Amino acid sequence: MKEEFVSTLPESLSGEEKARLLEAMEGKPTHALLLNTSKITDEEFKRRYPGVRKHPFVEHAYLYDKDQYPFGRSIYYENGAISIEDGAAMMAVNYFLKPEEEDVVLDMCAAPGGKSIGASLYMHDKGSVVANDISYPRAKAMSQNVERMGRGNIVCASNDFVFSFVYFLETFDKIIVDAPCSGSAMFRKDEKSLGDWKPEKVKSCHRRQLEILNLAYSMLKKGGTISYSTCSFSEEENEGTVLAFLSMHPEAEAVDLPQSAYFYRNPRLPQAVTLYPSLFPFGEGQFICLIKKPGSSPKTQRKVVDSSEYADLIEQYGLKGRSNEKMRDKFYSLYQHFDTTHLNILRYGVKLFEIRPNRIFIPDHHLCHFLDDSYSIPISEEHMKAYIRGETFPMDLADGFYIVSYDRMNLGFVKVTGTVAKNHYPKGLRKNIELF
């Protein structure tokens, strides 16, 4: 398999460069994260975890030793203060594409949601991001990540755009195509990807990638940009796919990306970059190319649907001015309205609450993670741990729903009844948690 894999690498790589790449691919995996600075500042994060290293390219991103800081089990991860991402993968959106605050963005192959969340953080929760995945189970897991991060401008969907692209022609300012690929950049982090790799997979992925790029281009506005990326090192899936696409669309242009000694450029497509772990020691690897559509289009005018229902609750939680819309007995809030008529959606921005008979509302976990801690009641470390475990605890407050927080991070809702805080932390998230 090793020889077959090497044969798919760019011919422009020297024998020495290929040897260094293979050596790096057998090394220790890297670990990185993005901060949600609405929940924790860079200064506070570095003070608490002095062993982290600043990502040299991406703002609010850090590299860390997983053995020193198991952030995936931390209170900061549970409450959406950090998003664990690959240090190379995050470059595509947060360093190269850089979506603007009022953009309408489509992430076509979004699960598990890292690039959509990265775009949302970069856009400061403005504009709109349609995070789509063709696999419903993967889209559902992505939707849970969006909830955990408390994002308020993401629509989570599960669609095959082969059947629906005609409804979205020239709709999006930016499109993220994190294309399905043979996954060689994941070899050292995921043994399964190593076992699954074969030359035939490279060829089948190339065909699928080209199909996805063509669909994306039809939905891209004039003057818009596609970010095309893979976690493969095989030339056919990277430069080969882009060059095949450009031959079909000679008016389109590959954008010349910034220079760095950490980036490899293939002479066949020198505008694009490959982040090999032998050159770019901050991630597992990524191929990235930006494709520009000629012309220009006006920005989509922001539209909001101002529901008159539950106006008191919308006012109570500071949601006025957003698009607050009712869908199937649920209330959602998105930064700006997006027409989902032809989308199978799982989440439309922030899920606010479900409506029960007699106008009883049940607030949703997403709402508390979206709001800042000024809407909350701080609780002790002891009660925080009890809450995460799903237990009740005493609260001397009037009966009703409250958001509880710890260390200025909202945890979730409780319903106080007779000085007892009944737990509304989602059952699937309950666990023992330790601080570090």
CSV table of C-alpha atoms in Angstrom, one decimal:
chain,number,residue,atom,x,y,z
A,1,MET,CA,0.0,0.0,0.0
A,2,LYS,CA,2.9,2.4,0.8
A,3,GLU,CA,4.2,2.3,-2.8
A,4,GLU,CA,0.7,2.7,-4.2
A,5,PHE,CA,0.2,5.7,-2.0
A,6,VAL,CA,3.5,7.3,-2.9
A,7,SER,CA,2.6,6.9,-6.6
A,8,THR,CA,-0.4,9.2,-6.1
A,9,LEU,CA,1.7,12.1,-4.6
A,10,PRO,CA,2.7,15.0,-6.9
A,11,GLU,CA,5.6,14.2,-9.3
A,12,SER,CA,7.0,17.6,-8.4
A,13,LEU,CA,7.8,16.4,-4.9
A,14,SER,CA,11.4,15.2,-4.7
A,15,GLY,CA,12.4,11.8,-3.3
A,16,GLU,CA,13.7,13.6,-0.2
A,17,GLU,CA,10.5,15.5,0.2
A,18,LYS,CA,8.4,12.4,-0.1
A,19,ALA,CA,10.6,10.6,2.5
A,20,ARG,CA,10.1,13.5,4.9
A,21,LEU,CA,6.4,13.4,4.4
A,22,LEU,CA,6.2,9.7,5.0
A,23,GLU,CA,8.3,10.1,8.2
A,24,ALA,CA,6.0,12.9,9.4
A,25,MET,CA,2.9,10.8,8.7
A,26,GLU,CA,4.2,8.2,11.2
A,27,GLY,CA,4.8,10.8,13.9
A,28,LYS,CA,2.6,12.0,16.8
A,29,PRO,CA,-0.7,13.6,15.8
A,30,THR,CA,-1.3,17.3,16.5
A,31,HIS,CA,-4.2,18.8,18.4
A,32,ALA,CA,-5.7,22.3,18.1
A,33,LEU,CA,-8.7,24.3,19.0
A,34,LEU,CA,-10.6,27.5,18.3
A,35,LEU,CA,-11.8,29.8,21.0
A,36,ASN,CA,-15.3,31.1,21.2
A,37,THR,CA,-14.3,34.5,22.5
A,38,SER,CA,-17.8,35.4,23.4
A,39,LYS,CA,-17.4,32.9,26.3
A,40,ILE,CA,-13.6,33.1,27.1
A,41,THR,CA,-11.0,35.6,26.1
A,42,ASP,CA,-7.6,34.8,24.8
A,43,GLU,CA,-6.0,36.3,27.8
A,44,GLU,CA,-8.0,34.3,30.3
A,45,PHE,CA,-7.5,31.1,28.3
A,46,LYS,CA,-3.7,31.5,28.2
A,47,ARG,CA,-3.7,32.4,31.9
A,48,ARG,CA,-5.5,29.2,32.8
A,49,TYR,CA,-3.5,27.0,30.4
A,50,PRO,CA,0.0,28.4,30.0
A,51,GLY,CA,1.2,25.3,28.2
A,52,VAL,CA,-0.9,26.0,25.0
A,53,ARG,CA,0.8,27.5,21.9
A,54,LYS,CA,-0.7,30.2,19.7
A,55,HIS,CA,-1.5,29.0,16.2
A,56,PRO,CA,0.9,31.0,14.0
A,57,PHE,CA,-1.7,31.8,11.3
A,58,VAL,CA,-5.2,31.5,12.8
A,59,GLU,CA,-6.6,34.1,15.2
A,60,HIS,CA,-8.0,32.8,18.5
A,61,ALA,CA,-6.6,29.3,17.7
A,62,TYR,CA,-4.2,27.3,19.9
A,63,LEU,CA,-2.1,24.1,19.7
A,64,TYR,CA,-1.9,21.8,22.7
A,65,ASP,CA,-0.7,18.5,24.1
A,66,LYS,CA,-3.7,16.3,24.6
A,67,ASP,CA,-2.0,14.4,27.4
A,68,GLN,CA,-1.4,17.7,29.3
A,69,TYR,CA,-4.8,19.2,28.5
A,70,PRO,CA,-7.6,16.8,27.6
A,71,PHE,CA,-9.8,19.6,26.4
A,72,GLY,CA,-12.4,17.2,24.9
A,73,ARG,CA,-13.4,16.3,28.5
A,74,SER,CA,-13.3,19.9,29.8
A,75,ILE,CA,-16.1,22.2,31.0
A,76,TYR,CA,-15.0,24.6,28.3
A,77,TYR,CA,-15.7,22.1,25.6
A,78,GLU,CA,-19.0,21.1,27.2
A,79,ASN,CA,-20.2,24.7,27.2
A,80,GLY,CA,-19.1,25.8,23.8
A,81,ALA,CA,-16.1,28.0,24.8
A,82,ILE,CA,-13.8,25.9,22.6
A,83,SER,CA,-14.2,24.0,19.3
A,84,ILE,CA,-11.6,21.3,18.8
A,85,GLU,CA,-10.4,21.5,15.2
A,86,ASP,CA,-7.4,20.3,13.2
A,87,GLY,CA,-4.8,23.0,12.9
A,88,ALA,CA,-4.4,22.6,9.2
A,89,ALA,CA,-8.1,22.2,8.4
A,90,MET,CA,-9.1,25.5,10.1
A,91,MET,CA,-6.8,27.3,7.7
A,92,ALA,CA,-9.2,26.9,4.8
A,93,VAL,CA,-11.9,29.2,6.3
A,94,ASN,CA,-10.3,31.2,9.1
A,95,TYR,CA,-7.0,32.1,7.3
A,96,PHE,CA,-7.7,31.9,3.5
A,97,LEU,CA,-11.4,32.3,2.8
A,98,LYS,CA,-12.2,34.8,5.6
A,99,PRO,CA,-16.0,35.2,5.1
A,100,GLU,CA,-17.4,38.6,5.8
A,101,GLU,CA,-20.0,39.3,8.5
A,102,GLU,CA,-22.9,39.8,6.2
A,103,ASP,CA,-22.1,36.9,3.8
A,104,VAL,CA,-24.5,34.1,3.0
A,105,VAL,CA,-22.3,31.0,3.2
A,106,LEU,CA,-22.9,27.4,2.2
A,107,ASP,CA,-20.9,24.6,3.6
A,108,MET,CA,-21.8,21.7,1.3
A,109,CYS,CA,-20.1,18.8,3.1
A,110,ALA,CA,-20.1,20.2,6.6
A,111,ALA,CA,-20.2,17.4,9.1
A,112,PRO,CA,-19.0,17.3,11.8
A,113,GLY,CA,-19.2,21.1,11.5
A,114,GLY,CA,-15.7,22.4,12.2
A,115,LYS,CA,-15.5,24.7,9.1
A,116,SER,CA,-19.1,25.9,9.6
A,117,ILE,CA,-18.4,26.7,13.2
A,118,GLY,CA,-15.1,28.4,12.2
A,119,ALA,CA,-17.0,30.5,9.7
A,120,SER,CA,-19.6,31.4,12.2
A,121,LEU,CA,-17.0,32.5,14.8
A,122,TYR,CA,-15.1,34.5,12.1
A,123,MET,CA,-18.4,36.2,11.1
A,124,HIS,CA,-19.1,37.1,14.8
A,125,ASP,CA,-22.5,35.2,14.5
A,126,LYS,CA,-23.7,37.5,11.7
A,127,GLY,CA,-24.8,36.8,8.2
A,128,SER,CA,-25.9,33.2,7.7
A,129,VAL,CA,-24.2,29.8,7.3
A,130,VAL,CA,-26.0,26.9,5.8
A,131,ALA,CA,-24.2,23.8,7.1
A,132,ASN,CA,-25.2,20.8,5.0
A,133,ASP,CA,-24.3,17.2,5.0
A,134,ILE,CA,-25.8,14.5,2.7
A,135,SER,CA,-25.7,12.0,5.6
A,136,TYR,CA,-28.6,12.6,8.0
A,137,PRO,CA,-26.8,10.9,11.0
A,138,ARG,CA,-23.7,13.0,10.4
A,139,ALA,CA,-25.8,16.1,10.0
A,140,LYS,CA,-27.6,15.4,13.3
A,141,ALA,CA,-24.2,15.1,15.1
A,142,MET,CA,-23.2,18.4,13.5
A,143,SER,CA,-26.4,20.0,14.7
A,144,GLN,CA,-25.5,19.0,18.3
A,145,ASN,CA,-22.0,20.6,17.8
A,146,VAL,CA,-23.7,23.8,16.7
A,147,GLU,CA,-26.0,23.7,19.8
A,148,ARG,CA,-23.0,23.1,22.1
A,149,MET,CA,-21.1,26.1,20.6
A,150,GLY,CA,-24.3,28.3,20.9
A,151,ARG,CA,-24.1,29.6,17.4
A,152,GLY,CA,-26.9,31.8,16.2
A,153,ASN,CA,-26.3,32.2,12.5
A,154,ILE,CA,-26.1,28.5,11.3
A,155,VAL,CA,-28.9,26.6,9.5
A,156,CYS,CA,-28.2,22.8,9.8
A,157,ALA,CA,-29.5,20.8,6.9
A,158,SER,CA,-29.2,17.4,5.2
A,159,ASN,CA,-29.7,17.5,1.5
A,160,ASP,CA,-28.3,16.1,-1.8
A,161,PHE,CA,-27.9,19.3,-3.9
A,162,VAL,CA,-28.1,17.1,-7.1
A,163,PHE,CA,-31.8,17.4,-6.6
A,164,SER,CA,-32.2,20.9,-5.2
A,165,PHE,CA,-29.4,23.1,-6.6
A,166,VAL,CA,-31.8,24.7,-9.1
A,167,TYR,CA,-33.5,26.4,-6.2
A,168,PHE,CA,-30.3,28.1,-5.1
A,169,LEU,CA,-28.7,29.3,-8.3
A,170,GLU,CA,-26.3,32.2,-7.6
A,171,THR,CA,-27.4,32.4,-4.0
A,172,PHE,CA,-24.2,32.2,-1.9
A,173,ASP,CA,-21.4,34.7,-1.4
A,174,LYS,CA,-19.0,32.0,-0.3
A,175,ILE,CA,-19.2,28.2,-0.6
A,176,ILE,CA,-17.1,25.8,1.5
A,177,VAL,CA,-16.4,22.5,-0.2
A,178,ASP,CA,-14.5,20.3,2.2
A,179,ALA,CA,-14.7,17.5,-0.3
A,180,PRO,CA,-15.1,13.8,0.6
A,181,CYS,CA,-11.6,12.3,-0.1
A,182,SER,CA,-9.4,9.3,0.4
A,183,GLY,CA,-8.2,10.8,3.7
A,184,SER,CA,-4.4,10.2,3.7
A,185,ALA,CA,-3.9,13.3,5.9
A,186,MET,CA,-5.7,11.3,8.7
A,187,PHE,CA,-3.4,8.3,8.6
A,188,ARG,CA,-1.5,9.0,11.8
A,189,LYS,CA,-4.7,10.1,13.7
A,190,ASP,CA,-7.1,7.4,12.5
A,191,GLU,CA,-6.0,3.9,11.8
A,192,LYS,CA,-9.3,3.2,10.1
A,193,SER,CA,-8.5,5.7,7.3
A,194,LEU,CA,-5.2,4.0,6.7
A,195,GLY,CA,-7.0,0.6,6.3
A,196,ASP,CA,-9.7,2.1,4.0
A,197,TRP,CA,-7.2,3.8,1.6
A,198,LYS,CA,-6.8,2.3,-1.9
A,199,PRO,CA,-6.0,3.8,-5.3
A,200,GLU,CA,-9.5,3.1,-6.5
A,201,LYS,CA,-10.9,5.3,-3.7
A,202,VAL,CA,-8.7,8.2,-5.0
A,203,LYS,CA,-10.2,7.9,-8.4
A,204,SER,CA,-13.8,7.5,-7.2
A,205,CYS,CA,-13.4,10.5,-4.9
A,206,HIS,CA,-12.0,12.6,-7.8
A,207,ARG,CA,-15.2,12.0,-9.8
A,208,ARG,CA,-17.4,12.8,-6.8
A,209,GLN,CA,-15.4,16.0,-6.0
A,210,LEU,CA,-15.8,17.3,-9.5
A,211,GLU,CA,-19.5,16.7,-9.4
A,212,ILE,CA,-19.7,18.6,-6.1
A,213,LEU,CA,-17.6,21.5,-7.4
A,214,ASN,CA,-19.8,21.9,-10.4
A,215,LEU,CA,-22.9,22.0,-8.2
A,216,ALA,CA,-21.2,24.5,-5.9
A,217,TYR,CA,-20.3,26.8,-8.8
A,218,SER,CA,-23.9,26.9,-10.0
A,219,MET,CA,-25.0,28.1,-6.6
A,220,LEU,CA,-22.2,30.7,-6.2
A,221,LYS,CA,-23.0,34.3,-6.8
A,222,LYS,CA,-21.1,36.2,-9.5
A,223,GLY,CA,-18.0,37.5,-7.8
A,224,GLY,CA,-18.2,34.8,-5.1
A,225,THR,CA,-15.6,32.4,-3.9
A,226,ILE,CA,-15.4,28.7,-3.3
A,227,SER,CA,-13.0,27.2,-0.8
A,228,TYR,CA,-12.1,23.8,-2.1
A,229,SER,CA,-10.2,21.6,0.4
A,230,THR,CA,-9.4,17.9,1.1
A,231,CYS,CA,-7.5,16.0,3.7
A,232,SER,CA,-5.8,14.0,1.0
A,233,PHE,CA,-2.3,14.2,-0.3
A,234,SER,CA,-3.1,12.5,-3.6
A,235,GLU,CA,-2.6,14.8,-6.6
A,236,GLU,CA,-5.6,13.5,-8.5
A,237,GLU,CA,-8.0,14.6,-5.7
A,238,ASN,CA,-6.3,18.0,-5.3
A,239,GLU,CA,-4.7,19.8,-8.2
A,240,GLY,CA,-6.2,17.2,-10.5
A,241,THR,CA,-9.8,18.0,-9.4
A,242,VAL,CA,-9.3,21.7,-9.6
A,243,LEU,CA,-7.6,21.7,-13.0
A,244,ALA,CA,-10.4,19.5,-14.4
A,245,PHE,CA,-13.0,21.9,-13.0
A,246,LEU,CA,-11.2,24.9,-14.4
A,247,SER,CA,-11.0,23.3,-17.9
A,248,MET,CA,-14.8,23.0,-17.7
A,249,HIS,CA,-15.2,26.6,-16.5
A,250,PRO,CA,-12.3,28.6,-18.2
A,251,GLU,CA,-13.9,31.9,-16.9
A,252,ALA,CA,-13.3,30.8,-13.3
A,253,GLU,CA,-10.0,31.7,-11.6
A,254,ALA,CA,-7.9,30.0,-9.0
A,255,VAL,CA,-7.0,32.7,-6.4
A,256,ASP,CA,-3.2,33.1,-5.6
A,257,LEU,CA,-2.9,32.3,-1.9
A,258,PRO,CA,-0.4,34.0,0.4
A,259,GLN,CA,3.2,32.8,0.4
A,260,SER,CA,4.8,31.0,3.3
A,261,ALA,CA,7.7,28.6,3.8
A,262,TYR,CA,5.2,26.3,5.6
A,263,PHE,CA,3.1,25.9,2.4
A,264,TYR,CA,3.9,23.6,-0.5
A,265,ARG,CA,2.9,24.8,-4.1
A,266,ASN,CA,2.6,22.3,-6.9
A,267,PRO,CA,3.9,23.9,-10.2
A,268,ARG,CA,0.8,22.4,-11.9
A,269,LEU,CA,-1.4,24.8,-9.8
A,270,PRO,CA,0.9,27.2,-8.0
A,271,GLN,CA,-2.0,29.4,-6.7
A,272,ALA,CA,-3.1,26.6,-4.3
A,273,VAL,CA,-1.3,25.2,-1.3
A,274,THR,CA,-0.8,21.9,0.4
A,275,LEU,CA,-0.1,21.8,4.1
A,276,TYR,CA,2.1,18.8,4.5
A,277,PRO,CA,2.9,17.9,8.1
A,278,SER,CA,6.5,17.7,7.1
A,279,LEU,CA,6.4,21.4,6.3
A,280,PHE,CA,3.4,22.6,8.3
A,281,PRO,CA,3.8,21.1,11.8
A,282,PHE,CA,0.6,22.6,13.2
A,283,GLY,CA,-1.9,20.1,11.8
A,284,GLU,CA,-2.5,16.8,10.1
A,285,GLY,CA,-2.6,18.2,6.6
A,286,GLN,CA,-4.8,19.9,4.0
A,287,PHE,CA,-5.0,20.9,0.4
A,288,ILE,CA,-6.6,24.3,-0.1
A,289,CYS,CA,-7.6,26.2,-3.2
A,290,LEU,CA,-9.9,29.3,-3.6
A,291,ILE,CA,-11.9,29.5,-6.8
A,292,LYS,CA,-13.4,32.9,-7.8
A,293,LYS,CA,-16.4,33.3,-10.1
A,294,PRO,CA,-16.1,36.4,-12.4
A,295,GLY,CA,-18.5,39.4,-12.1
A,296,SER,CA,-20.1,41.0,-9.1
A,297,SER,CA,-23.3,40.7,-7.2
A,298,PRO,CA,-24.9,42.9,-4.5
A,299,LYS,CA,-24.9,41.6,-0.9
A,300,THR,CA,-28.1,39.9,0.2
A,301,GLN,CA,-30.2,42.4,2.0
A,302,ARG,CA,-30.8,41.4,5.6
A,303,LYS,CA,-34.4,40.3,6.2
A,304,VAL,CA,-35.9,39.4,9.6
A,305,VAL,CA,-39.3,37.8,10.4
A,306,ASP,CA,-40.6,39.6,13.5
A,307,SER,CA,-43.0,37.1,15.0
A,308,SER,CA,-45.7,38.7,17.2
A,309,GLU,CA,-46.1,35.4,19.1
A,310,TYR,CA,-44.3,35.1,22.4
A,311,ALA,CA,-43.1,38.7,22.1
A,312,ASP,CA,-42.5,38.9,25.9
A,313,LEU,CA,-40.1,35.9,25.8
A,314,ILE,CA,-38.3,37.4,22.7
A,315,GLU,CA,-37.9,40.6,24.7
A,316,GLN,CA,-36.9,38.8,27.9
A,317,TYR,CA,-34.0,37.1,26.1
A,318,GLY,CA,-32.8,40.1,24.0
A,319,LEU,CA,-33.8,38.5,20.7
A,320,LYS,CA,-35.6,41.4,19.2
A,321,GLY,CA,-34.2,42.4,15.8
A,322,ARG,CA,-33.4,38.8,14.9
A,323,SER,CA,-35.5,36.6,12.6
A,324,ASN,CA,-37.7,34.8,15.1
A,325,GLU,CA,-39.7,32.1,13.4
A,326,LYS,CA,-42.1,29.3,14.3
A,327,MET,CA,-41.6,25.9,12.6
A,328,ARG,CA,-43.5,22.8,13.5
A,329,ASP,CA,-44.4,23.9,17.0
A,330,LYS,CA,-40.9,25.1,17.7
A,331,PHE,CA,-39.5,28.6,17.8
A,332,TYR,CA,-36.1,29.4,16.3
A,333,SER,CA,-34.0,32.6,16.0
A,334,LEU,CA,-31.6,33.3,13.2
A,335,TYR,CA,-29.5,36.4,12.6
A,336,GLN,CA,-31.3,36.9,9.3
A,337,HIS,CA,-34.1,35.1,7.5
A,338,PHE,CA,-33.1,32.3,5.1
A,339,ASP,CA,-35.7,30.6,2.8
A,340,THR,CA,-35.6,26.9,3.7
A,341,THR,CA,-38.5,25.9,1.5
A,342,HIS,CA,-36.3,23.5,-0.5
A,343,LEU,CA,-34.1,22.3,2.3
A,344,ASN,CA,-34.5,19.4,4.8
A,345,ILE,CA,-33.4,21.3,7.9
A,346,LEU,CA,-32.5,20.0,11.4
A,347,ARG,CA,-31.9,23.4,13.0
A,348,TYR,CA,-32.7,27.0,12.0
A,349,GLY,CA,-30.3,29.1,14.0
A,350,VAL,CA,-31.0,29.0,17.7
A,351,LYS,CA,-33.8,26.7,18.8
A,352,LEU,CA,-35.5,28.8,21.5
A,353,PHE,CA,-38.3,26.6,22.9
A,354,GLU,CA,-40.9,24.0,22.1
A,355,ILE,CA,-44.6,24.9,22.4
A,356,ARG,CA,-46.8,22.6,24.5
A,357,PRO,CA,-50.6,22.7,24.9
A,358,ASN,CA,-52.0,25.8,26.8
A,359,ARG,CA,-49.1,27.9,25.5
A,360,ILE,CA,-46.6,26.3,27.9
A,361,PHE,CA,-43.1,26.8,26.6
A,362,ILE,CA,-40.1,24.5,27.3
A,363,PRO,CA,-36.8,26.4,26.8
A,364,ASP,CA,-34.2,24.7,24.7
A,365,HIS,CA,-30.6,24.0,25.7
A,366,HIS,CA,-29.3,25.8,22.6
A,367,LEU,CA,-30.8,29.1,23.9
A,368,CYS,CA,-28.8,29.1,27.1
A,369,HIS,CA,-25.5,28.5,25.2
A,370,PHE,CA,-26.4,31.3,22.8
A,371,LEU,CA,-27.0,33.9,25.5
A,372,ASP,CA,-24.3,35.5,27.6
A,373,ASP,CA,-24.0,34.9,31.3
A,374,SER,CA,-25.9,38.2,32.2
A,375,TYR,CA,-29.1,36.1,31.7
A,376,SER,CA,-28.0,33.5,34.3
A,377,ILE,CA,-27.8,32.6,38.0
A,378,PRO,CA,-24.2,31.7,39.0
A,379,ILE,CA,-23.9,28.4,41.0
A,380,SER,CA,-21.1,26.9,43.0
A,381,GLU,CA,-18.6,24.3,41.7
A,382,GLU,CA,-20.4,21.6,43.8
A,383,HIS,CA,-23.8,22.5,42.2
A,384,MET,CA,-22.2,22.7,38.8
A,385,LYS,CA,-20.9,19.1,39.0
A,386,ALA,CA,-24.3,18.0,40.3
A,387,TYR,CA,-26.0,19.8,37.5
A,388,ILE,CA,-23.8,18.2,34.8
A,389,ARG,CA,-24.5,14.8,36.4
A,390,GLY,CA,-28.3,15.5,36.0
A,391,GLU,CA,-29.1,15.9,39.7
A,392,THR,CA,-31.3,18.4,41.5
A,393,PHE,CA,-30.1,20.9,44.0
A,394,PRO,CA,-31.6,23.6,46.2
A,395,MET,CA,-32.3,27.1,44.9
A,396,ASP,CA,-34.2,29.7,46.9
A,397,LEU,CA,-35.9,31.5,44.0
A,398,ALA,CA,-39.5,32.0,42.8
A,399,ASP,CA,-40.9,29.1,40.8
A,400,GLY,CA,-40.0,29.2,37.1
A,401,PHE,CA,-37.2,28.5,34.5
A,402,TYR,CA,-33.7,29.9,35.1
A,403,ILE,CA,-30.4,29.6,33.3
A,404,VAL,CA,-27.6,28.5,35.6
A,405,SER,CA,-23.9,29.3,35.0
A,406,TYR,CA,-20.5,28.5,36.3
A,407,ASP,CA,-17.4,30.6,35.9
A,408,ARG,CA,-19.4,33.0,33.6
A,409,MET,CA,-20.4,30.1,31.2
A,410,ASN,CA,-24.0,29.2,30.9
A,411,LEU,CA,-24.6,25.6,31.7
A,412,GLY,CA,-28.3,25.1,31.0
A,413,PHE,CA,-31.8,25.5,32.3
A,414,VAL,CA,-33.3,24.5,35.6
A,415,LYS,CA,-37.0,24.7,36.6
A,416,VAL,CA,-37.3,25.8,40.2
A,417,THR,CA,-40.3,24.3,42.1
A,418,GLY,CA,-40.6,24.9,45.8
A,419,THR,CA,-36.9,25.9,46.2
A,420,VAL,CA,-35.7,22.8,44.4
A,421,ALA,CA,-33.9,23.3,41.0
A,422,LYS,CA,-35.1,20.5,38.7
A,423,ASN,CA,-32.5,19.6,36.2
A,424,HIS,CA,-33.0,20.3,32.4
A,425,TYR,CA,-29.5,19.4,31.3
A,426,PRO,CA,-30.0,17.1,28.2
A,427,LYS,CA,-29.9,13.4,29.3
A,428,GLY,CA,-27.5,12.4,26.6
A,429,LEU,CA,-24.9,14.9,27.9
A,430,ARG,CA,-24.9,14.0,31.6
A,431,LYS,CA,-21.7,12.8,33.1
A,432,ASN,CA,-19.1,13.2,35.8
A,433,ILE,CA,-16.8,16.1,35.1
A,434,GLU,CA,-13.5,17.2,36.7
A,435,LEU,CA,-11.9,20.6,36.5
A,436,PHE,CA,-8.3,21.0,35.4
